[in-house]
Amino acid sequence: MLERFHQILADRHRRAQEWKQAGGKVLGYFCNYTPEELIYAAGLLPVRILSDPEPPSLSEGVFQAFYCPFSRSCLDQGLRGNYDYLDGLITAYACDHLKGVFNIWRRHKPDLFSEFVDMPSRVDTPEAQTFLTHELSKVQESLERLAGRTISPAALARAIEVYQTNRSLTQQLYQLRRAPVPPLSGAEMLTVVVAGMLIPKDEHNRLLSELLAQLEGPAHPAPPAAGRARLMVLGSEIDNPRVLQLIEESGAVVVTDDLCTGTRYCWRAPAPAAEEPLAALAHLY
């Protein structure tokens, strides 16, 4: 079962190209603040831009020396043509480095659709809710032009439901890892979560449901964990499961994380059901 998630990561470019060949459009994104529900509701495929083990070369000539390895890798892939199947880029403000990637990428690809989501600096005020609702309405209009279709309130409400189901299923997996002997290693959990950033969420939901049924069954052999140090990994962007695998090969077991490619991606409070869908989405983010 886990091999299916590994294969999604390995074949991510091919799968996106197949979506494109079938008549769909693909939108690349960088940050958890990107409103994926709007992209999904527009019938587009949101694909997270991931790093690559290959050392960057092309980005060295356009980046300052202080840019982080992750941002260099992302831009390098864009300049090399790894993501030439993208119909556009969308991101919210995450850090200066990724904002630089976004700006340089679209400068080198001027015909590419691009959209930047302005996030309020504080998110716990009524003014922030009003601001973000208005900002998301502008993003919605841009996505509608790209998709050639209107995003109805019903379609957006359905997208919010699909994504909330995804978060709930992923949280259930994390809860299983609280056990004395976790049924998933940290590297396996990261693979499962990142795979969901590359395929339609309804497809990922089906895979998560199958995985949960398998892990909760009596026949699943848990990886050995007795006597091993139980670790929580904190950071920002770790999208290569090999990083956590190296930690676990040293004798520890990663039982949880605080990563934007881990718990921070799926641990959000549900959107208020009574609100208009766009306002509910603003509340969610």
PDB file of C-alpha atoms in Angstrom:
ATOM      1  CA  MET A   1       0.000   0.000   0.000  1.00  0.00           C
ATOM      2  CA  LEU A   2       2.748   2.469   0.931  1.00  0.00           C
ATOM      3  CA  GLU A   3       4.444   1.795  -2.384  1.00  0.00           C
ATOM      4  CA  ARG A   4       1.569   3.615  -4.104  1.00  0.00           C
ATOM      5  CA  PHE A   5       2.440   6.802  -2.217  1.00  0.00           C
ATOM      6  CA  HIS A   6       6.140   6.379  -2.998  1.00  0.00           C
ATOM      7  CA  GLN A   7       5.249   5.972  -6.664  1.00  0.00           C
ATOM      8  CA  ILE A   8       3.251   9.202  -6.687  1.00  0.00           C
ATOM      9  CA  LEU A   9       6.351  11.104  -5.560  1.00  0.00           C
ATOM     10  CA  ALA A  10       8.581   9.328  -8.049  1.00  0.00           C
ATOM     11  CA  ASP A  11       6.162   9.887 -10.958  1.00  0.00           C
ATOM     12  CA  ARG A  12       4.915  13.356 -10.027  1.00  0.00           C
ATOM     13  CA  HIS A  13       5.985  15.051 -13.260  1.00  0.00           C
ATOM     14  CA  ARG A  14       4.641  12.257 -15.456  1.00  0.00           C
ATOM     15  CA  ARG A  15       1.287  12.248 -13.645  1.00  0.00           C
ATOM     16  CA  ALA A  16       0.919  16.015 -14.033  1.00  0.00           C
ATOM     17  CA  GLN A  17       1.792  15.754 -17.719  1.00  0.00           C
ATOM     18  CA  GLU A  18      -0.878  13.076 -18.157  1.00  0.00           C
ATOM     19  CA  TRP A  19      -3.420  15.376 -16.504  1.00  0.00           C
ATOM     20  CA  LYS A  20      -2.400  18.064 -18.981  1.00  0.00           C
ATOM     21  CA  GLN A  21      -2.619  15.688 -21.949  1.00  0.00           C
ATOM     22  CA  ALA A  22      -6.144  14.757 -20.875  1.00  0.00           C
ATOM     23  CA  GLY A  23      -7.167  18.401 -21.274  1.00  0.00           C
ATOM     24  CA  GLY A  24      -6.654  19.618 -17.714  1.00  0.00           C
ATOM     25  CA  LYS A  25      -4.622  22.550 -16.452  1.00  0.00           C
ATOM     26  CA  VAL A  26      -1.924  22.396 -13.782  1.00  0.00           C
ATOM     27  CA  LEU A  27      -1.083  25.128 -11.298  1.00  0.00           C
ATOM     28  CA  GLY A  28       2.154  25.050  -9.294  1.00  0.00           C
ATOM     29  CA  TYR A  29       2.272  26.444  -5.765  1.00  0.00           C
ATOM     30  CA  PHE A  30       4.821  26.850  -2.957  1.00  0.00           C
ATOM     31  CA  CYS A  31       3.133  27.636   0.328  1.00  0.00           C
ATOM     32  CA  ASN A  32       0.510  26.256   2.736  1.00  0.00           C
ATOM     33  CA  TYR A  33      -1.306  29.590   2.597  1.00  0.00           C
ATOM     34  CA  THR A  34      -2.169  28.966  -1.050  1.00  0.00           C
ATOM     35  CA  PRO A  35      -5.974  28.474  -1.183  1.00  0.00           C
ATOM     36  CA  GLU A  36      -5.964  25.055  -2.834  1.00  0.00           C
ATOM     37  CA  GLU A  37      -9.721  24.734  -2.420  1.00  0.00           C
ATOM     38  CA  LEU A  38     -10.266  27.516  -4.964  1.00  0.00           C
ATOM     39  CA  ILE A  39      -7.911  25.797  -7.415  1.00  0.00           C
ATOM     40  CA  TYR A  40      -9.707  22.475  -6.946  1.00  0.00           C
ATOM     41  CA  ALA A  41     -13.128  24.115  -7.335  1.00  0.00           C
ATOM     42  CA  ALA A  42     -11.975  25.607 -10.653  1.00  0.00           C
ATOM     43  CA  GLY A  43     -11.197  22.125 -11.975  1.00  0.00           C
ATOM     44  CA  LEU A  44      -7.440  22.764 -11.954  1.00  0.00           C
ATOM     45  CA  LEU A  45      -4.774  20.478 -10.492  1.00  0.00           C
ATOM     46  CA  PRO A  46      -2.707  22.124  -7.725  1.00  0.00           C
ATOM     47  CA  VAL A  47       0.831  20.691  -7.614  1.00  0.00           C
ATOM     48  CA  ARG A  48       3.301  21.685  -4.933  1.00  0.00           C
ATOM     49  CA  ILE A  49       6.758  22.673  -6.165  1.00  0.00           C
ATOM     50  CA  LEU A  50       9.228  20.329  -4.462  1.00  0.00           C
ATOM     51  CA  SER A  51      12.994  20.335  -4.147  1.00  0.00           C
ATOM     52  CA  ASP A  52      15.220  17.987  -6.125  1.00  0.00           C
ATOM     53  CA  PRO A  53      18.355  16.094  -5.006  1.00  0.00           C
ATOM     54  CA  GLU A  54      20.232  17.255  -8.111  1.00  0.00           C
ATOM     55  CA  PRO A  55      22.534  20.179  -7.230  1.00  0.00           C
ATOM     56  CA  PRO A  56      21.294  23.486  -8.690  1.00  0.00           C
ATOM     57  CA  SER A  57      23.262  25.088 -11.498  1.00  0.00           C
ATOM     58  CA  LEU A  58      21.110  27.554 -13.448  1.00  0.00           C
ATOM     59  CA  SER A  59      19.780  29.350 -10.375  1.00  0.00           C
ATOM     60  CA  GLU A  60      23.297  30.247  -9.222  1.00  0.00           C
ATOM     61  CA  GLY A  61      23.513  33.027 -11.785  1.00  0.00           C
ATOM     62  CA  VAL A  62      20.293  34.778 -10.773  1.00  0.00           C
ATOM     63  CA  PHE A  63      20.196  34.372  -6.986  1.00  0.00           C
ATOM     64  CA  GLN A  64      22.087  36.151  -4.241  1.00  0.00           C
ATOM     65  CA  ALA A  65      24.417  33.939  -2.196  1.00  0.00           C
ATOM     66  CA  PHE A  66      22.201  34.049   0.894  1.00  0.00           C
ATOM     67  CA  TYR A  67      19.219  32.281  -0.723  1.00  0.00           C
ATOM     68  CA  CYS A  68      18.481  28.924   0.904  1.00  0.00           C
ATOM     69  CA  PRO A  69      19.134  25.557  -0.817  1.00  0.00           C
ATOM     70  CA  PHE A  70      15.412  24.808  -1.067  1.00  0.00           C
ATOM     71  CA  SER A  71      14.598  28.004  -2.963  1.00  0.00           C
ATOM     72  CA  ARG A  72      17.623  27.476  -5.223  1.00  0.00           C
ATOM     73  CA  SER A  73      16.475  23.954  -6.055  1.00  0.00           C
ATOM     74  CA  CYS A  74      12.916  25.056  -6.850  1.00  0.00           C
ATOM     75  CA  LEU A  75      14.023  27.841  -9.176  1.00  0.00           C
ATOM     76  CA  ASP A  76      16.642  25.641 -10.813  1.00  0.00           C
ATOM     77  CA  GLN A  77      13.973  23.119 -11.772  1.00  0.00           C
ATOM     78  CA  GLY A  78      11.837  25.877 -13.212  1.00  0.00           C
ATOM     79  CA  LEU A  79      14.714  27.183 -15.307  1.00  0.00           C
ATOM     80  CA  ARG A  80      15.697  23.651 -16.400  1.00  0.00           C
ATOM     81  CA  GLY A  81      12.196  22.996 -17.701  1.00  0.00           C
ATOM     82  CA  ASN A  82      11.162  20.321 -15.199  1.00  0.00           C
ATOM     83  CA  TYR A  83       7.890  22.169 -14.679  1.00  0.00           C
ATOM     84  CA  ASP A  84       7.243  23.286 -18.236  1.00  0.00           C
ATOM     85  CA  TYR A  85       3.853  21.558 -18.092  1.00  0.00           C
ATOM     86  CA  LEU A  86       2.577  24.179 -15.627  1.00  0.00           C
ATOM     87  CA  ASP A  87      -0.135  26.539 -16.804  1.00  0.00           C
ATOM     88  CA  GLY A  88       0.654  28.911 -13.980  1.00  0.00           C
ATOM     89  CA  LEU A  89       2.152  29.639 -10.578  1.00  0.00           C
ATOM     90  CA  ILE A  90       0.333  30.755  -7.462  1.00  0.00           C
ATOM     91  CA  THR A  91       1.677  31.447  -4.011  1.00  0.00           C
ATOM     92  CA  ALA A  92       1.098  33.392  -0.847  1.00  0.00           C
ATOM     93  CA  TYR A  93       3.806  35.151   1.109  1.00  0.00           C
ATOM     94  CA  ALA A  94       5.878  32.543   2.954  1.00  0.00           C
ATOM     95  CA  CYS A  95       9.359  34.073   3.032  1.00  0.00           C
ATOM     96  CA  ASP A  96      11.535  36.464   1.040  1.00  0.00           C
ATOM     97  CA  HIS A  97      13.365  33.583  -0.626  1.00  0.00           C
ATOM     98  CA  LEU A  98      10.274  31.926  -2.103  1.00  0.00           C
ATOM     99  CA  LYS A  99       8.883  35.324  -3.092  1.00  0.00           C
ATOM    100  CA  GLY A 100      12.140  35.747  -5.011  1.00  0.00           C
ATOM    101  CA  VAL A 101      11.685  32.349  -6.666  1.00  0.00           C
ATOM    102  CA  PHE A 102       8.165  33.341  -7.700  1.00  0.00           C
ATOM    103  CA  ASN A 103       9.263  36.684  -9.170  1.00  0.00           C
ATOM    104  CA  ILE A 104      12.309  35.353 -11.042  1.00  0.00           C
ATOM    105  CA  TRP A 105      10.400  32.316 -12.358  1.00  0.00           C
ATOM    106  CA  ARG A 106       7.646  34.424 -13.876  1.00  0.00           C
ATOM    107  CA  ARG A 107      10.194  36.881 -15.285  1.00  0.00           C
ATOM    108  CA  HIS A 108      11.834  33.990 -17.165  1.00  0.00           C
ATOM    109  CA  LYS A 109       8.418  32.579 -18.142  1.00  0.00           C
ATOM    110  CA  PRO A 110       6.474  35.754 -19.028  1.00  0.00           C
ATOM    111  CA  ASP A 111       3.586  33.899 -20.682  1.00  0.00           C
ATOM    112  CA  LEU A 112       2.872  31.869 -17.539  1.00  0.00           C
ATOM    113  CA  PHE A 113      -0.225  32.697 -15.494  1.00  0.00           C
ATOM    114  CA  SER A 114       0.830  33.953 -12.061  1.00  0.00           C
ATOM    115  CA  GLU A 115      -1.092  34.982  -8.983  1.00  0.00           C
ATOM    116  CA  PHE A 116       0.172  36.212  -5.608  1.00  0.00           C
ATOM    117  CA  VAL A 117      -2.100  35.961  -2.569  1.00  0.00           C
ATOM    118  CA  ASP A 118      -1.655  38.813  -0.111  1.00  0.00           C
ATOM    119  CA  MET A 119      -2.089  37.521   3.437  1.00  0.00           C
ATOM    120  CA  PRO A 120      -2.804  39.810   6.408  1.00  0.00           C
ATOM    121  CA  SER A 121       0.063  40.124   8.877  1.00  0.00           C
ATOM    122  CA  ARG A 122      -2.358  39.230  11.669  1.00  0.00           C
ATOM    123  CA  VAL A 123      -5.079  36.638  11.232  1.00  0.00           C
ATOM    124  CA  ASP A 124      -6.969  36.951  14.521  1.00  0.00           C
ATOM    125  CA  THR A 125      -8.974  40.131  13.885  1.00  0.00           C
ATOM    126  CA  PRO A 126     -12.287  40.858  12.103  1.00  0.00           C
ATOM    127  CA  GLU A 127     -10.394  43.187   9.764  1.00  0.00           C
ATOM    128  CA  ALA A 128      -8.115  40.331   8.717  1.00  0.00           C
ATOM    129  CA  GLN A 129     -11.142  38.180   7.890  1.00  0.00           C
ATOM    130  CA  THR A 130     -12.643  40.970   5.765  1.00  0.00           C
ATOM    131  CA  PHE A 131      -9.333  41.661   4.025  1.00  0.00           C
ATOM    132  CA  LEU A 132      -8.668  38.019   3.172  1.00  0.00           C
ATOM    133  CA  THR A 133     -12.217  37.410   1.949  1.00  0.00           C
ATOM    134  CA  HIS A 134     -11.776  40.305  -0.474  1.00  0.00           C
ATOM    135  CA  GLU A 135      -8.327  39.057  -1.506  1.00  0.00           C
ATOM    136  CA  LEU A 136      -9.654  35.545  -2.153  1.00  0.00           C
ATOM    137  CA  SER A 137     -12.457  36.963  -4.295  1.00  0.00           C
ATOM    138  CA  LYS A 138      -9.797  38.513  -6.558  1.00  0.00           C
ATOM    139  CA  VAL A 139      -7.918  35.208  -6.676  1.00  0.00           C
ATOM    140  CA  GLN A 140     -11.166  33.466  -7.568  1.00  0.00           C
ATOM    141  CA  GLU A 141     -11.737  35.807 -10.507  1.00  0.00           C
ATOM    142  CA  SER A 142      -8.205  35.162 -11.797  1.00  0.00           C
ATOM    143  CA  LEU A 143      -8.622  31.392 -11.511  1.00  0.00           C
ATOM    144  CA  GLU A 144     -11.958  31.560 -13.297  1.00  0.00           C
ATOM    145  CA  ARG A 145     -10.302  33.310 -16.235  1.00  0.00           C
ATOM    146  CA  LEU A 146      -7.557  30.680 -16.359  1.00  0.00           C
ATOM    147  CA  ALA A 147      -9.981  27.769 -16.070  1.00  0.00           C
ATOM    148  CA  GLY A 148     -12.591  29.236 -18.411  1.00  0.00           C
ATOM    149  CA  ARG A 149     -15.366  28.465 -15.945  1.00  0.00           C
ATOM    150  CA  THR A 150     -17.173  30.030 -13.016  1.00  0.00           C
ATOM    151  CA  ILE A 151     -16.516  28.785  -9.496  1.00  0.00           C
ATOM    152  CA  SER A 152     -19.984  28.462  -8.021  1.00  0.00           C
ATOM    153  CA  PRO A 153     -20.619  28.643  -4.266  1.00  0.00           C
ATOM    154  CA  ALA A 154     -21.667  24.983  -4.406  1.00  0.00           C
ATOM    155  CA  ALA A 155     -18.414  23.974  -6.124  1.00  0.00           C
ATOM    156  CA  LEU A 156     -16.357  25.860  -3.553  1.00  0.00           C
ATOM    157  CA  ALA A 157     -18.338  24.368  -0.671  1.00  0.00           C
ATOM    158  CA  ARG A 158     -17.720  20.915  -2.135  1.00  0.00           C
ATOM    159  CA  ALA A 159     -13.987  21.640  -2.442  1.00  0.00           C
ATOM    160  CA  ILE A 160     -13.837  22.784   1.187  1.00  0.00           C
ATOM    161  CA  GLU A 161     -15.546  19.537   2.201  1.00  0.00           C
ATOM    162  CA  VAL A 162     -13.109  17.389   0.189  1.00  0.00           C
ATOM    163  CA  TYR A 163     -10.106  19.163   1.689  1.00  0.00           C
ATOM    164  CA  GLN A 164     -11.488  18.963   5.213  1.00  0.00           C
ATOM    165  CA  THR A 165     -11.974  15.220   4.749  1.00  0.00           C
ATOM    166  CA  ASN A 166      -8.347  15.026   3.661  1.00  0.00           C
ATOM    167  CA  ARG A 167      -7.178  16.868   6.766  1.00  0.00           C
ATOM    168  CA  SER A 168      -9.289  14.661   8.995  1.00  0.00           C
ATOM    169  CA  LEU A 169      -7.966  11.434   7.470  1.00  0.00           C
ATOM    170  CA  THR A 170      -4.380  12.668   7.714  1.00  0.00           C
ATOM    171  CA  GLN A 171      -4.896  13.643  11.343  1.00  0.00           C
ATOM    172  CA  GLN A 172      -6.145  10.118  12.040  1.00  0.00           C
ATOM    173  CA  LEU A 173      -2.870   8.766  10.679  1.00  0.00           C
ATOM    174  CA  TYR A 174      -0.923  11.095  12.946  1.00  0.00           C
ATOM    175  CA  GLN A 175      -2.966   9.917  15.939  1.00  0.00           C
ATOM    176  CA  LEU A 176      -1.998   6.306  15.204  1.00  0.00           C
ATOM    177  CA  ARG A 177       1.642   7.300  15.494  1.00  0.00           C
ATOM    178  CA  ARG A 178       1.164   8.121  19.177  1.00  0.00           C
ATOM    179  CA  ALA A 179       1.200   4.382  19.883  1.00  0.00           C
ATOM    180  CA  PRO A 180       4.204   2.836  21.678  1.00  0.00           C
ATOM    181  CA  VAL A 181       5.012   1.118  18.400  1.00  0.00           C
ATOM    182  CA  PRO A 182       3.907   3.499  15.599  1.00  0.00           C
ATOM    183  CA  PRO A 183       2.507   1.689  12.545  1.00  0.00           C
ATOM    184  CA  LEU A 184       4.210   4.232  10.257  1.00  0.00           C
ATOM    185  CA  SER A 185       7.736   5.586  10.388  1.00  0.00           C
ATOM    186  CA  GLY A 186       8.340   9.313  10.114  1.00  0.00           C
ATOM    187  CA  ALA A 187       9.693   8.899   6.585  1.00  0.00           C
ATOM    188  CA  GLU A 188       6.603   6.933   5.558  1.00  0.00           C
ATOM    189  CA  MET A 189       4.282   9.548   7.047  1.00  0.00           C
ATOM    190  CA  LEU A 190       6.065  12.329   5.188  1.00  0.00           C
ATOM    191  CA  THR A 191       5.713  10.355   1.954  1.00  0.00           C
ATOM    192  CA  VAL A 192       1.975   9.963   2.526  1.00  0.00           C
ATOM    193  CA  VAL A 193       1.432  13.675   3.237  1.00  0.00           C
ATOM    194  CA  VAL A 194       3.573  15.030   0.396  1.00  0.00           C
ATOM    195  CA  ALA A 195       1.924  12.641  -2.076  1.00  0.00           C
ATOM    196  CA  GLY A 196      -1.351  14.413  -1.329  1.00  0.00           C
ATOM    197  CA  MET A 197       0.135  17.684  -2.569  1.00  0.00           C
ATOM    198  CA  LEU A 198       0.636  16.217  -6.042  1.00  0.00           C
ATOM    199  CA  ILE A 199      -2.647  14.508  -6.957  1.00  0.00           C
ATOM    200  CA  PRO A 200      -6.351  15.414  -6.800  1.00  0.00           C
ATOM    201  CA  LYS A 201      -7.510  15.430  -3.197  1.00  0.00           C
ATOM    202  CA  ASP A 202     -10.417  13.052  -3.795  1.00  0.00           C
ATOM    203  CA  GLU A 203      -7.937  10.467  -5.106  1.00  0.00           C
ATOM    204  CA  HIS A 204      -5.697  11.025  -2.087  1.00  0.00           C
ATOM    205  CA  ASN A 205      -8.705  10.630   0.211  1.00  0.00           C
ATOM    206  CA  ARG A 206      -9.411   7.178  -1.225  1.00  0.00           C
ATOM    207  CA  LEU A 207      -5.791   6.149  -0.713  1.00  0.00           C
ATOM    208  CA  LEU A 208      -5.779   7.469   2.857  1.00  0.00           C
ATOM    209  CA  SER A 209      -8.956   5.547   3.671  1.00  0.00           C
ATOM    210  CA  GLU A 210      -7.421   2.342   2.321  1.00  0.00           C
ATOM    211  CA  LEU A 211      -4.216   2.924   4.272  1.00  0.00           C
ATOM    212  CA  LEU A 212      -6.091   3.591   7.516  1.00  0.00           C
ATOM    213  CA  ALA A 213      -8.117   0.415   7.075  1.00  0.00           C
ATOM    214  CA  GLN A 214      -4.913  -1.537   6.541  1.00  0.00           C
ATOM    215  CA  LEU A 215      -3.073  -0.015   9.503  1.00  0.00           C
ATOM    216  CA  GLU A 216      -5.997  -0.503  11.869  1.00  0.00           C
ATOM    217  CA  GLY A 217      -6.319  -4.145  10.839  1.00  0.00           C
ATOM    218  CA  PRO A 218      -4.656  -6.935  12.844  1.00  0.00           C
ATOM    219  CA  ALA A 219      -2.411  -8.142  10.036  1.00  0.00           C
ATOM    220  CA  HIS A 220      -0.298  -5.005   9.588  1.00  0.00           C
ATOM    221  CA  PRO A 221       3.318  -5.549  10.730  1.00  0.00           C
ATOM    222  CA  ALA A 222       4.506  -2.429  12.575  1.00  0.00           C
ATOM    223  CA  PRO A 223       8.116  -1.286  12.096  1.00  0.00           C
ATOM    224  CA  PRO A 224      10.354  -2.027  15.093  1.00  0.00           C
ATOM    225  CA  ALA A 225      10.389   0.873  17.572  1.00  0.00           C
ATOM    226  CA  ALA A 226      10.929  -0.648  21.033  1.00  0.00           C
ATOM    227  CA  GLY A 227      13.671   1.133  22.939  1.00  0.00           C
ATOM    228  CA  ARG A 228      14.246   3.760  20.260  1.00  0.00           C
ATOM    229  CA  ALA A 229      14.274   7.484  21.022  1.00  0.00           C
ATOM    230  CA  ARG A 230      10.962   9.094  20.033  1.00  0.00           C
ATOM    231  CA  LEU A 231      11.581  12.371  18.218  1.00  0.00           C
ATOM    232  CA  MET A 232       9.577  15.355  17.034  1.00  0.00           C
ATOM    233  CA  VAL A 233      11.085  17.074  14.000  1.00  0.00           C
ATOM    234  CA  LEU A 234      10.555  20.833  13.708  1.00  0.00           C
ATOM    235  CA  GLY A 235      11.309  23.058  10.765  1.00  0.00           C
ATOM    236  CA  SER A 236       9.799  24.422   7.604  1.00  0.00           C
ATOM    237  CA  GLU A 237      10.072  22.613   4.274  1.00  0.00           C
ATOM    238  CA  ILE A 238      11.254  18.997   4.326  1.00  0.00           C
ATOM    239  CA  ASP A 239       9.816  17.307   1.260  1.00  0.00           C
ATOM    240  CA  ASN A 240      12.353  14.499   0.820  1.00  0.00           C
ATOM    241  CA  PRO A 241      11.490  11.466   3.007  1.00  0.00           C
ATOM    242  CA  ARG A 242      15.132  10.417   2.843  1.00  0.00           C
ATOM    243  CA  VAL A 243      15.951  13.138   5.405  1.00  0.00           C
ATOM    244  CA  LEU A 244      13.731  11.520   8.042  1.00  0.00           C
ATOM    245  CA  GLN A 245      14.851   8.082   6.934  1.00  0.00           C
ATOM    246  CA  LEU A 246      18.450   9.014   7.762  1.00  0.00           C
ATOM    247  CA  ILE A 247      17.375  10.076  11.257  1.00  0.00           C
ATOM    248  CA  GLU A 248      15.513   6.828  11.793  1.00  0.00           C
ATOM    249  CA  GLU A 249      18.338   4.715  10.435  1.00  0.00           C
ATOM    250  CA  SER A 250      20.493   6.196  13.206  1.00  0.00           C
ATOM    251  CA  GLY A 251      18.319   4.499  15.822  1.00  0.00           C
ATOM    252  CA  ALA A 252      15.489   6.974  16.530  1.00  0.00           C
ATOM    253  CA  VAL A 253      11.853   7.004  15.435  1.00  0.00           C
ATOM    254  CA  VAL A 254      10.125  10.206  14.315  1.00  0.00           C
ATOM    255  CA  VAL A 255       6.658  10.082  15.889  1.00  0.00           C
ATOM    256  CA  THR A 256       5.449  13.578  14.965  1.00  0.00           C
ATOM    257  CA  ASP A 257       6.560  16.856  13.403  1.00  0.00           C
ATOM    258  CA  ASP A 258       5.966  20.564  13.124  1.00  0.00           C
ATOM    259  CA  LEU A 259       6.627  20.970   9.400  1.00  0.00           C
ATOM    260  CA  CYS A 260       4.794  22.830   6.658  1.00  0.00           C
ATOM    261  CA  THR A 261       4.916  19.535   4.748  1.00  0.00           C
ATOM    262  CA  GLY A 262       3.530  17.684   7.770  1.00  0.00           C
ATOM    263  CA  THR A 263       1.210  18.655  10.604  1.00  0.00           C
ATOM    264  CA  ARG A 264       1.064  22.334   9.620  1.00  0.00           C
ATOM    265  CA  TYR A 265      -0.361  21.291   6.263  1.00  0.00           C
ATOM    266  CA  CYS A 266      -3.260  19.292   7.699  1.00  0.00           C
ATOM    267  CA  TRP A 267      -3.926  20.644  11.198  1.00  0.00           C
ATOM    268  CA  ARG A 268      -6.492  23.381  10.653  1.00  0.00           C
ATOM    269  CA  ALA A 269      -9.797  23.915  12.416  1.00  0.00           C
ATOM    270  CA  PRO A 270     -12.791  23.118  10.158  1.00  0.00           C
ATOM    271  CA  ALA A 271     -14.275  26.011   8.212  1.00  0.00           C
ATOM    272  CA  PRO A 272     -17.540  27.302   9.742  1.00  0.00           C
ATOM    273  CA  ALA A 273     -20.362  25.556   7.894  1.00  0.00           C
ATOM    274  CA  ALA A 274     -22.814  28.434   8.316  1.00  0.00           C
ATOM    275  CA  GLU A 275     -20.666  31.001   6.517  1.00  0.00           C
ATOM    276  CA  GLU A 276     -20.748  31.812   2.821  1.00  0.00           C
ATOM    277  CA  PRO A 277     -18.098  29.541   1.206  1.00  0.00           C
ATOM    278  CA  LEU A 278     -15.590  32.278   0.354  1.00  0.00           C
ATOM    279  CA  ALA A 279     -15.818  33.774   3.851  1.00  0.00           C
ATOM    280  CA  ALA A 280     -15.501  30.272   5.310  1.00  0.00           C
ATOM    281  CA  LEU A 281     -12.354  29.742   3.253  1.00  0.00           C
ATOM    282  CA  ALA A 282     -10.910  33.026   4.525  1.00  0.00           C
ATOM    283  CA  HIS A 283     -11.704  31.918   8.073  1.00  0.00           C
ATOM    284  CA  LEU A 284      -9.930  28.620   7.408  1.00  0.00           C
ATOM    285  CA  TYR A 285      -6.723  30.305   6.236  1.00  0.00           C
TER     286      TYR A 285
END
